Short mmCIF file of C-alpha atoms in Angstrom, two decimals:
data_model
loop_
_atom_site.label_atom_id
_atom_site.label_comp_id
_atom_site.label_asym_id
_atom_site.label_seq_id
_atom_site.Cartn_x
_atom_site.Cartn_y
_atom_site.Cartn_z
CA UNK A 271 80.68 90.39 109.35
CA UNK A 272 82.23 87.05 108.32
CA UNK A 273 85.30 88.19 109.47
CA UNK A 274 83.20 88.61 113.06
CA UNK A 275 82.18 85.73 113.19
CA UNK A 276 85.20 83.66 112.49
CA UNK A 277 86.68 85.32 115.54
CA UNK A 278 84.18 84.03 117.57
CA UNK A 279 84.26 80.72 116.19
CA UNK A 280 87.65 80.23 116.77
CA UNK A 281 87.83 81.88 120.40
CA UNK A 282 84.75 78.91 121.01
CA UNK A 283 86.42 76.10 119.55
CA UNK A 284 89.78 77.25 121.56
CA UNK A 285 88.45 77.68 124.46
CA UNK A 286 86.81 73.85 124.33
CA UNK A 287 89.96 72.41 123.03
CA UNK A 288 91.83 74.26 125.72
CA UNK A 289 92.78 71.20 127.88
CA UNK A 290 94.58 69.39 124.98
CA UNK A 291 97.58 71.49 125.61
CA UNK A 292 97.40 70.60 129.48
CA UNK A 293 97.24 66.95 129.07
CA UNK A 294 99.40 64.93 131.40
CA UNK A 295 101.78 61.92 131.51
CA UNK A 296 99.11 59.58 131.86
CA UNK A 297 97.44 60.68 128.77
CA UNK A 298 100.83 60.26 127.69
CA UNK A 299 100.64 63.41 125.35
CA UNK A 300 102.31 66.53 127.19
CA UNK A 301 102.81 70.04 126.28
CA UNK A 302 102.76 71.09 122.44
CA UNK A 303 106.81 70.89 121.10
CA UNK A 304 107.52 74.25 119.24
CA UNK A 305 107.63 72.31 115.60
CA UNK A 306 103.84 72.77 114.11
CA UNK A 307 104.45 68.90 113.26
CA UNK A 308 104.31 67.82 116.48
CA UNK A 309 101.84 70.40 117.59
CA UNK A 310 99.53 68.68 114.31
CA UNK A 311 100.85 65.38 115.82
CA UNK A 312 99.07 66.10 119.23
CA UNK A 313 96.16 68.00 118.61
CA UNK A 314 95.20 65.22 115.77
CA UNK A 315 94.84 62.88 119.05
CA UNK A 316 93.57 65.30 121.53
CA UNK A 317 90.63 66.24 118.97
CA UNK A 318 89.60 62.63 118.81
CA UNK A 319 89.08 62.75 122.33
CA UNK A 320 87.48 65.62 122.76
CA UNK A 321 85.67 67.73 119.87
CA UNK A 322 85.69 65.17 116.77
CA UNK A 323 85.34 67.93 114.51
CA UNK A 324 86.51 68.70 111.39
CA UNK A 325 85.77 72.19 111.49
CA UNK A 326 88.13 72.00 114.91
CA UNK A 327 90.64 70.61 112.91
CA UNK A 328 90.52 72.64 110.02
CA UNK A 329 90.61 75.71 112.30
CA UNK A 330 93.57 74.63 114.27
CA UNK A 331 95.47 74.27 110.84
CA UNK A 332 94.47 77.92 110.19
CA UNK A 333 95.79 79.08 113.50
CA UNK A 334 98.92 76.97 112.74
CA UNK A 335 99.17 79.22 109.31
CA UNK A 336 98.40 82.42 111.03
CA UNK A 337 100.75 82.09 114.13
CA UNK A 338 104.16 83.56 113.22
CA UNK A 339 107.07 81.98 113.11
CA UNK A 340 109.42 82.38 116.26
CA UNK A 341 110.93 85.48 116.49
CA UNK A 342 114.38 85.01 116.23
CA UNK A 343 117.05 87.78 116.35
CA UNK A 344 120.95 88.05 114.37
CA UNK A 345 123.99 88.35 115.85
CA UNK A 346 124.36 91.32 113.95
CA UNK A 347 121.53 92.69 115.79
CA UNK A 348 122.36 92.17 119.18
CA UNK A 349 125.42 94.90 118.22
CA UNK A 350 124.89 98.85 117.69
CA UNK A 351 126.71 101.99 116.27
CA UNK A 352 126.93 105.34 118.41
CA UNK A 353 128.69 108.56 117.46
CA UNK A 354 131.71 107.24 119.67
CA UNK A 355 131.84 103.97 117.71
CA UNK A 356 130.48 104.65 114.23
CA UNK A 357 132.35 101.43 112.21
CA UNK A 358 132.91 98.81 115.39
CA UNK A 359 129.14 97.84 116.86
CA UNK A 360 129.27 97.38 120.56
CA UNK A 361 127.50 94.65 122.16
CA UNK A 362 124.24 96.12 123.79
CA UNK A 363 122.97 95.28 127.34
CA UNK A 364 120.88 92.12 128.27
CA UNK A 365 117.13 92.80 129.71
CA UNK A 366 118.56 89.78 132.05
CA UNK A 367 121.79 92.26 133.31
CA UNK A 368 121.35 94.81 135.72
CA UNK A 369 120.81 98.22 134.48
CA UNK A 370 123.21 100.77 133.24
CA UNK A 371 120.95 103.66 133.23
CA UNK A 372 117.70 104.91 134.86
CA UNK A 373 115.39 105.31 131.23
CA UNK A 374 116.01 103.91 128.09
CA UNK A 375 113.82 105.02 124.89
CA UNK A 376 113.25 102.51 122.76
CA UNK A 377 112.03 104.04 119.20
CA UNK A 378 111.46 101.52 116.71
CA UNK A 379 111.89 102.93 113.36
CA UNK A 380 111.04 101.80 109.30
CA UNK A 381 111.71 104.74 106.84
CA UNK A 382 111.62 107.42 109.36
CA UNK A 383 114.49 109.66 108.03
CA UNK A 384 112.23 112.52 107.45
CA UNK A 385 109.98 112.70 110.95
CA UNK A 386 112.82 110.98 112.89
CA UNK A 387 114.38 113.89 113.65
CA UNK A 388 111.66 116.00 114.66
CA UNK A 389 110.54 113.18 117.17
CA UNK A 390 114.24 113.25 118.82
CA UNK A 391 114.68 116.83 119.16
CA UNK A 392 111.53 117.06 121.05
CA UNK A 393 112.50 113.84 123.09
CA UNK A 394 116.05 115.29 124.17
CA UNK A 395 114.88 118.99 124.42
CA UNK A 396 112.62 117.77 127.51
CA UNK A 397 115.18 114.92 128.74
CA UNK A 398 117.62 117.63 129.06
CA UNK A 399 115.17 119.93 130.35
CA UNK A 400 114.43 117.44 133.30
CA UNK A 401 117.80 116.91 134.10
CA UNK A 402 118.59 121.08 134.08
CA UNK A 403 115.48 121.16 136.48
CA UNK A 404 117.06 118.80 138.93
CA UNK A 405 120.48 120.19 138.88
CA UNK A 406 118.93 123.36 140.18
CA UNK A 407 117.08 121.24 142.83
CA UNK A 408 120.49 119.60 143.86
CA UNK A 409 122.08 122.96 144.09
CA UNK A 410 119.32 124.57 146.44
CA UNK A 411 120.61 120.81 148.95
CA UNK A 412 117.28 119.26 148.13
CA UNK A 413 118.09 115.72 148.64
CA UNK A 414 115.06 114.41 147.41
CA UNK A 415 115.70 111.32 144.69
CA UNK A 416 113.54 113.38 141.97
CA UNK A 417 116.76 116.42 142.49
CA UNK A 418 119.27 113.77 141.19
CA UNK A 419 119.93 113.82 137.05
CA UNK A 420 118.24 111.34 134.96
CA UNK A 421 120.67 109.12 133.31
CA UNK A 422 119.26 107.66 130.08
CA UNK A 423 120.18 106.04 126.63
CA UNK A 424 117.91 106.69 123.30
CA UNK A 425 117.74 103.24 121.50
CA UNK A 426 116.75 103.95 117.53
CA UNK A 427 115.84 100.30 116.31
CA UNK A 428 115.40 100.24 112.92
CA UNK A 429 113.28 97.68 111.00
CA UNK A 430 115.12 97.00 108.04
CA UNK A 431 114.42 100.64 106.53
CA UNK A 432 115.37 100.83 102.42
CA UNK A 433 115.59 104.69 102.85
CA UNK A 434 118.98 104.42 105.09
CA UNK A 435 117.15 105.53 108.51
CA UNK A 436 119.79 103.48 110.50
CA UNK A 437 122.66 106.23 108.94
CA UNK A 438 121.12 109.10 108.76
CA UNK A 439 119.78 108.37 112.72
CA UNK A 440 123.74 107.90 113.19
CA UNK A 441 124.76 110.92 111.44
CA UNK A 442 122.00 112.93 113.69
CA UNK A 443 123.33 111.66 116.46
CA UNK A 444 127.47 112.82 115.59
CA UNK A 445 126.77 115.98 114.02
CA UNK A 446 123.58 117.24 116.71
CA UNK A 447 123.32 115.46 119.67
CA UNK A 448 127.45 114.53 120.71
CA UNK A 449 126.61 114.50 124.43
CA UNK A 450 123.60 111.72 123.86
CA UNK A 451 123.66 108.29 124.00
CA UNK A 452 121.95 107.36 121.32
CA UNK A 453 122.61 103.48 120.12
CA UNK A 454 121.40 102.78 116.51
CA UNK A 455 120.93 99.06 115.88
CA UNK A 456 119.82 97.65 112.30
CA UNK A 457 117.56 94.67 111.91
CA UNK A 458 118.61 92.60 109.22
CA UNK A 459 114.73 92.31 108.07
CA UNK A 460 111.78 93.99 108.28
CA UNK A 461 109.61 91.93 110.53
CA UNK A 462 107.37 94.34 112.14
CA UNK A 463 106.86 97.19 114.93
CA UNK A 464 106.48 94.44 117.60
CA UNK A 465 110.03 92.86 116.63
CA UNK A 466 111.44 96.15 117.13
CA UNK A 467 110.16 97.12 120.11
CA UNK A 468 110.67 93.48 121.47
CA UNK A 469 114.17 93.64 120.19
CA UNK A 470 114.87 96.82 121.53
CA UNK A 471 113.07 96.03 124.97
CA UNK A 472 115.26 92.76 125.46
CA UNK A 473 118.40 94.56 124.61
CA UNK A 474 118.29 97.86 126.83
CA UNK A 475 119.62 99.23 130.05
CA UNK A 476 116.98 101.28 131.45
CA UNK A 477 115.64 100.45 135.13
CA UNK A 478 112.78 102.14 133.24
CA UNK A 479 111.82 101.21 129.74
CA UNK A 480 109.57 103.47 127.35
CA UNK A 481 108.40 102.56 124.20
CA UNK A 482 107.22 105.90 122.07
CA UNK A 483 106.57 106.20 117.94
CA UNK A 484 109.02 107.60 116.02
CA UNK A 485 106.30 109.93 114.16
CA UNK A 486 106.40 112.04 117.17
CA UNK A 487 102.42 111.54 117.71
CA UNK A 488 102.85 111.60 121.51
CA UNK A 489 103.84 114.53 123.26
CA UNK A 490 106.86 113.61 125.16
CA UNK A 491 106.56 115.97 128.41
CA UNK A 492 104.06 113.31 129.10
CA UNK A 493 106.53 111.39 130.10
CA UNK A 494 106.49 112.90 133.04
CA UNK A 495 102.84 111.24 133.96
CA UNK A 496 103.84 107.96 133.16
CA UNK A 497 106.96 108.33 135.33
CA UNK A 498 104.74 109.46 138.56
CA UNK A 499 101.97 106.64 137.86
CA UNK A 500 105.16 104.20 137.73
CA UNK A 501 106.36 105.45 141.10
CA UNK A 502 102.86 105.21 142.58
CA UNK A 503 102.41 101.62 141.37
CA UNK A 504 106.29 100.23 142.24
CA UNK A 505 106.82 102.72 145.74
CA UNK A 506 109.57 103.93 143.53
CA UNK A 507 111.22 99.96 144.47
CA UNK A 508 113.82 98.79 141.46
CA UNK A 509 111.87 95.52 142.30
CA UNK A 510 108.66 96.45 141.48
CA UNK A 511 106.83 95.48 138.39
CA UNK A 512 104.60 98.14 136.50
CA UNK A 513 103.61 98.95 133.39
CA UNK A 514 101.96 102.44 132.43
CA UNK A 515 99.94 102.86 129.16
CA UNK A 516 99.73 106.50 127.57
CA UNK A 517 95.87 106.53 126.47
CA UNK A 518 94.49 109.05 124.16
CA UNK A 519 90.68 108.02 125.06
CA UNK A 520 89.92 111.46 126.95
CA UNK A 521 90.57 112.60 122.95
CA UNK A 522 88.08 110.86 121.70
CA UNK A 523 85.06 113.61 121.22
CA UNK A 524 88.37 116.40 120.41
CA UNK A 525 88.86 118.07 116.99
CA UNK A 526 92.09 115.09 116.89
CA UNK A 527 89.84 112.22 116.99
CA UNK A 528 86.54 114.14 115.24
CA UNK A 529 88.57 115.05 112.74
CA UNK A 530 90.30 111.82 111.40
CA UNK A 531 88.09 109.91 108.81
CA UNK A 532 84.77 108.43 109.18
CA UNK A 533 86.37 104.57 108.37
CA UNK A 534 89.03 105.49 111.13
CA UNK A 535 86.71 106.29 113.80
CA UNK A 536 84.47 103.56 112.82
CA UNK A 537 87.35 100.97 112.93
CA UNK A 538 88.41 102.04 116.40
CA UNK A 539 84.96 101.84 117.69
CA UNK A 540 85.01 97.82 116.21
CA UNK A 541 88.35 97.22 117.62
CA UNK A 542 87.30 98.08 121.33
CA UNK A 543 84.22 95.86 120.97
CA UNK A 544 86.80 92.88 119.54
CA UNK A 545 89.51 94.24 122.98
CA UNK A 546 86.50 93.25 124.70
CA UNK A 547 85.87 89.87 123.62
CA UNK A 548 89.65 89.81 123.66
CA UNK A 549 89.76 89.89 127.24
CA UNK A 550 91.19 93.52 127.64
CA UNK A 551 88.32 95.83 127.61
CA UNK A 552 89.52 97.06 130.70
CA UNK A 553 91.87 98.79 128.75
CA UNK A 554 90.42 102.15 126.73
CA UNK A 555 93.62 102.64 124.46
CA UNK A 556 95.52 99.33 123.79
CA UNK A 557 97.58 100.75 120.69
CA UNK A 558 98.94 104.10 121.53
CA UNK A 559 102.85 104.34 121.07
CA UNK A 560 103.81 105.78 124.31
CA UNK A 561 104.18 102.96 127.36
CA UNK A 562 106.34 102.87 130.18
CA UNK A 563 107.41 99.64 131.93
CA UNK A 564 109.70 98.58 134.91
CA UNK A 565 112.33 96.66 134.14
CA UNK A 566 111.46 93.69 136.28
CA UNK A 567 108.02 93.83 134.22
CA UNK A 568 109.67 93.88 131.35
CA UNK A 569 111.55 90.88 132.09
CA UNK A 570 108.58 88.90 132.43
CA UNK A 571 106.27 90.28 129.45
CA UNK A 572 108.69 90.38 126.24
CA UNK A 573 110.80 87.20 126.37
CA UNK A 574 107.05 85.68 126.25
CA UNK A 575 106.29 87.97 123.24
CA UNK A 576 105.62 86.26 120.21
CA UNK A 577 103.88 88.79 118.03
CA UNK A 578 105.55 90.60 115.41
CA UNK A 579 102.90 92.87 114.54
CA UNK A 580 100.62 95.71 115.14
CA UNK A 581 98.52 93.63 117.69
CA UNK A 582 101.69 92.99 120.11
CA UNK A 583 100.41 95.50 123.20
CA UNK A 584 97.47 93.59 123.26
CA UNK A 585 99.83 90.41 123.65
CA UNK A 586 101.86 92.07 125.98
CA UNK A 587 98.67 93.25 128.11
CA UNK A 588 96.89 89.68 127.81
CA UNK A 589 100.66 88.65 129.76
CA UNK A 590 100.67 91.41 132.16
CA UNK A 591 97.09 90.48 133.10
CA UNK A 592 97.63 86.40 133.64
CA UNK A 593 100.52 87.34 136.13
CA UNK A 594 98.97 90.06 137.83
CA UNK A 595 101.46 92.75 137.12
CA UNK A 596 99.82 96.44 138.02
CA UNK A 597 99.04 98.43 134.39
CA UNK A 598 97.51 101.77 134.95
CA UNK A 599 96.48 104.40 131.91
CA UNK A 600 97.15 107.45 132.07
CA UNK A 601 95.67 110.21 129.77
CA UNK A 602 98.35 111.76 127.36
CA UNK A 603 98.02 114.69 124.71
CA UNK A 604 98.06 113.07 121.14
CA UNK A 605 98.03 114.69 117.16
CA UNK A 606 97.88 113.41 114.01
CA UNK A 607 101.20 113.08 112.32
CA UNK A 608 101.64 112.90 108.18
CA UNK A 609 103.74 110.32 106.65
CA UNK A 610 101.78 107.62 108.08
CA UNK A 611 102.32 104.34 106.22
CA UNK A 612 99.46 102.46 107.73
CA UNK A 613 97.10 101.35 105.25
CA UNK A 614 93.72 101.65 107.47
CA UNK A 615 91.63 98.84 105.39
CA UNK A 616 94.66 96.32 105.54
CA UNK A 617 95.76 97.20 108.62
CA UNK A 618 92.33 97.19 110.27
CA UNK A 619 91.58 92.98 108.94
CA UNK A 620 95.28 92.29 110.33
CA UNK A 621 94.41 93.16 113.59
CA UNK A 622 91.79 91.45 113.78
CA UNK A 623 93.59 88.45 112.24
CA UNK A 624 96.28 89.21 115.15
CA UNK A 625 93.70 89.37 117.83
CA UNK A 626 92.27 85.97 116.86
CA UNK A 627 96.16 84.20 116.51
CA UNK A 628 96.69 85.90 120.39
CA UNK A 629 93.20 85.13 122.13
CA UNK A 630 93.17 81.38 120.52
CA UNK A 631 96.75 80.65 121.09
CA UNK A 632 96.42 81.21 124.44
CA UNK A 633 93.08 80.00 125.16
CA UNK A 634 94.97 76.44 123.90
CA UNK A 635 98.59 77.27 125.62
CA UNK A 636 100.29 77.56 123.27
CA UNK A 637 101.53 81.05 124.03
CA UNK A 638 101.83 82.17 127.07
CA UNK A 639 104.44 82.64 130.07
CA UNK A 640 106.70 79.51 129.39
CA UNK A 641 104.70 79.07 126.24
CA UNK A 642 108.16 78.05 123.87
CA UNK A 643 109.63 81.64 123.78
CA UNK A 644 111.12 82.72 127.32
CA UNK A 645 114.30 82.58 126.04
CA UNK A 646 116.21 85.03 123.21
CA UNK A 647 116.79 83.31 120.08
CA UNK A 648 119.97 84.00 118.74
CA UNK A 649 121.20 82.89 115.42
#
């Protein structure tokens, strides 16, 4: 309950500080710099002016605390290993360069050698089922763009695993899948599922981007939906932004959902009424693994991405939303996976931690589009 109602506090006391950040040149105080110094430096003035509170001020040094750091990625990381080069990494493809390929599946992984390879047998089964599908189309002279093959790339992102996921992914890929181009890239540290998936995102090739769990929890001929939704949003134009969010809400009164524990259900009933206050209500399952976005969406969403976390589709939503880019849900078939190494109690007060850090950073601007992170970091 105190948790509660420290989330609304600090949503309020944004949300009346939230000019400080928009000051001008004749209040001689402009935009936040990225160093917290400055940021203290600024807001120290602009709460004279406005709140004269210390509560304010304490509670802006606790967002200052719980904001990440920048999200900065390695050279080292901007390189991956495939079957054809195992020992020289190859420098992946820019989000900024055109694409290569027409999907890219971006699977961010941390100790998955043991349901990794269930998830990617049932991910290339149906790719290459598609594609077989469409051959037969082309042969019967249907020149429809669905007859033509799929061309994709399966991007394995792993989160600085201690169980060796990033070889034993590579060692899938040469000895079981030769004809798949699957790019394994290792994270020098273990930041977080958003990292990875941001990472991953920013470095693909895919005019279409998916992001799916490596735990396999999503069934992947669903695909399939997401792809259709995508081409009713865009008109099937490369220029079109789109994203498409698998939802597993029509599950929720199923055996998969009844089934799960009492704190579980109860903790995703509290998080929708927090999505609410949030600002994303409008969306009935932020934080299932299995979204689809257009490249030109992408483009405009992840370089703006600051969260490392759990909490980062809600980040990425609370973008797509200020700049009016289309996201449509679209119901998906969803089971519980062992091996799970979410603690539900920890996890559940992060998230809620995370959802304060998002809503109050950019209530104030200091995250945002053009909020200090539209550009890779590269060290």
């Amino acid at each position: 309950m105190m948790k509660l109602s420290v989330f609304i506090f600090v949503l309020r006391a944004s949300s009346h500080l939230s000019g400080c950040s928009r000051r001008g040149d004749d209040d001689k105080i402009g935009p936040f710099d990225s160093t917290r110094t400055s940021e203290l430096f600024a807001f120290q003035h602009c709460s004279n002016d406005t709140v004269n509170s210390n509560d304010a001020w304490q509670l802006y040094m606790l967002l200052l605390i719980w904001s990440p750091e920048p999200i900065v990625s390695h050279e080292s990381e901007t390189l991956y290993r495939s079957h054809k080069s195992p020992d020289k990494p190859l420098p992946l493809t820019r989000l900024a360069d055109p694409a290569t390929v027409d999907l890219s599946v971006v699977i961010p992984a941390y100790n998955e050698t043991e349901r990794l390879p269930i998830m990617l047998e049932q991910t290339i089964s149906h790719l290459r089922s598609v594609n077989e599908q469409r051959s037969k189309n082309a042969s019967k002279n249907n020149k429809d763009s669905n007859s033509s093959s799929r061309t994709f790339e399966i991007l394995i992102v792993d989160d600085g695993s201690t169980d060796h996921t990033n070889n034993a992914s590579l060692e899938l890929a040469q000895s079981k899948y030769p004809d798949i181009d699957i790019k394994v890239v290792t994270m020098e540290l273990n930041q977080g599922k958003g990292a990875a998936v941001r990472h991953g995102m920013l470095y693909s090739g895919g005019k279409q981007l998916l992001m799916v769990d490596a735990d396999g929890a999503s069934r992947f001929q669903d695909l399939e939906r997401l792809w259709d939704a995508m081409d009713e949003i865009t008109g099937r134009d490369e220029a079109g932004e789109g994203v498409v969010v698998g939802s597993r809400a029509h599950l929720v009164k199923t055996e998969a959902v009844v089934k799960r524990s009492v704190i579980r259900n109860l903790l995703m009933r509290s998080l929708h009424t927090l999505l609410l206050l949030a600002g994303v209500g409008h969306i009935r399952d932020t934080q299932c693994g299995f979204k689809l976005f257009s490249r030109p969406a992408a483009r405009k969403l992840f370089p703006h991405q600051h969260l490392p976390s759990w909490m980062f589709d809600v980040e990425l939503l609370l973008l797509a939303k200020a700049q009016n880019i289309p996201v449509r849900e679209v119901d998906v078939q969803w089971h519980e996976v062992g091996g799970s190494k979410l603690n539900v109690v920890q996890a559940s007060l992060g998230m809620l931690r995370d959802l304060v850090v998002i809503r109050a950073n950019m209530l104030i601007g200091r995250w945002g589009v053009g909020k200090g992170s539209g550009k890779e970091k590269v060290e």
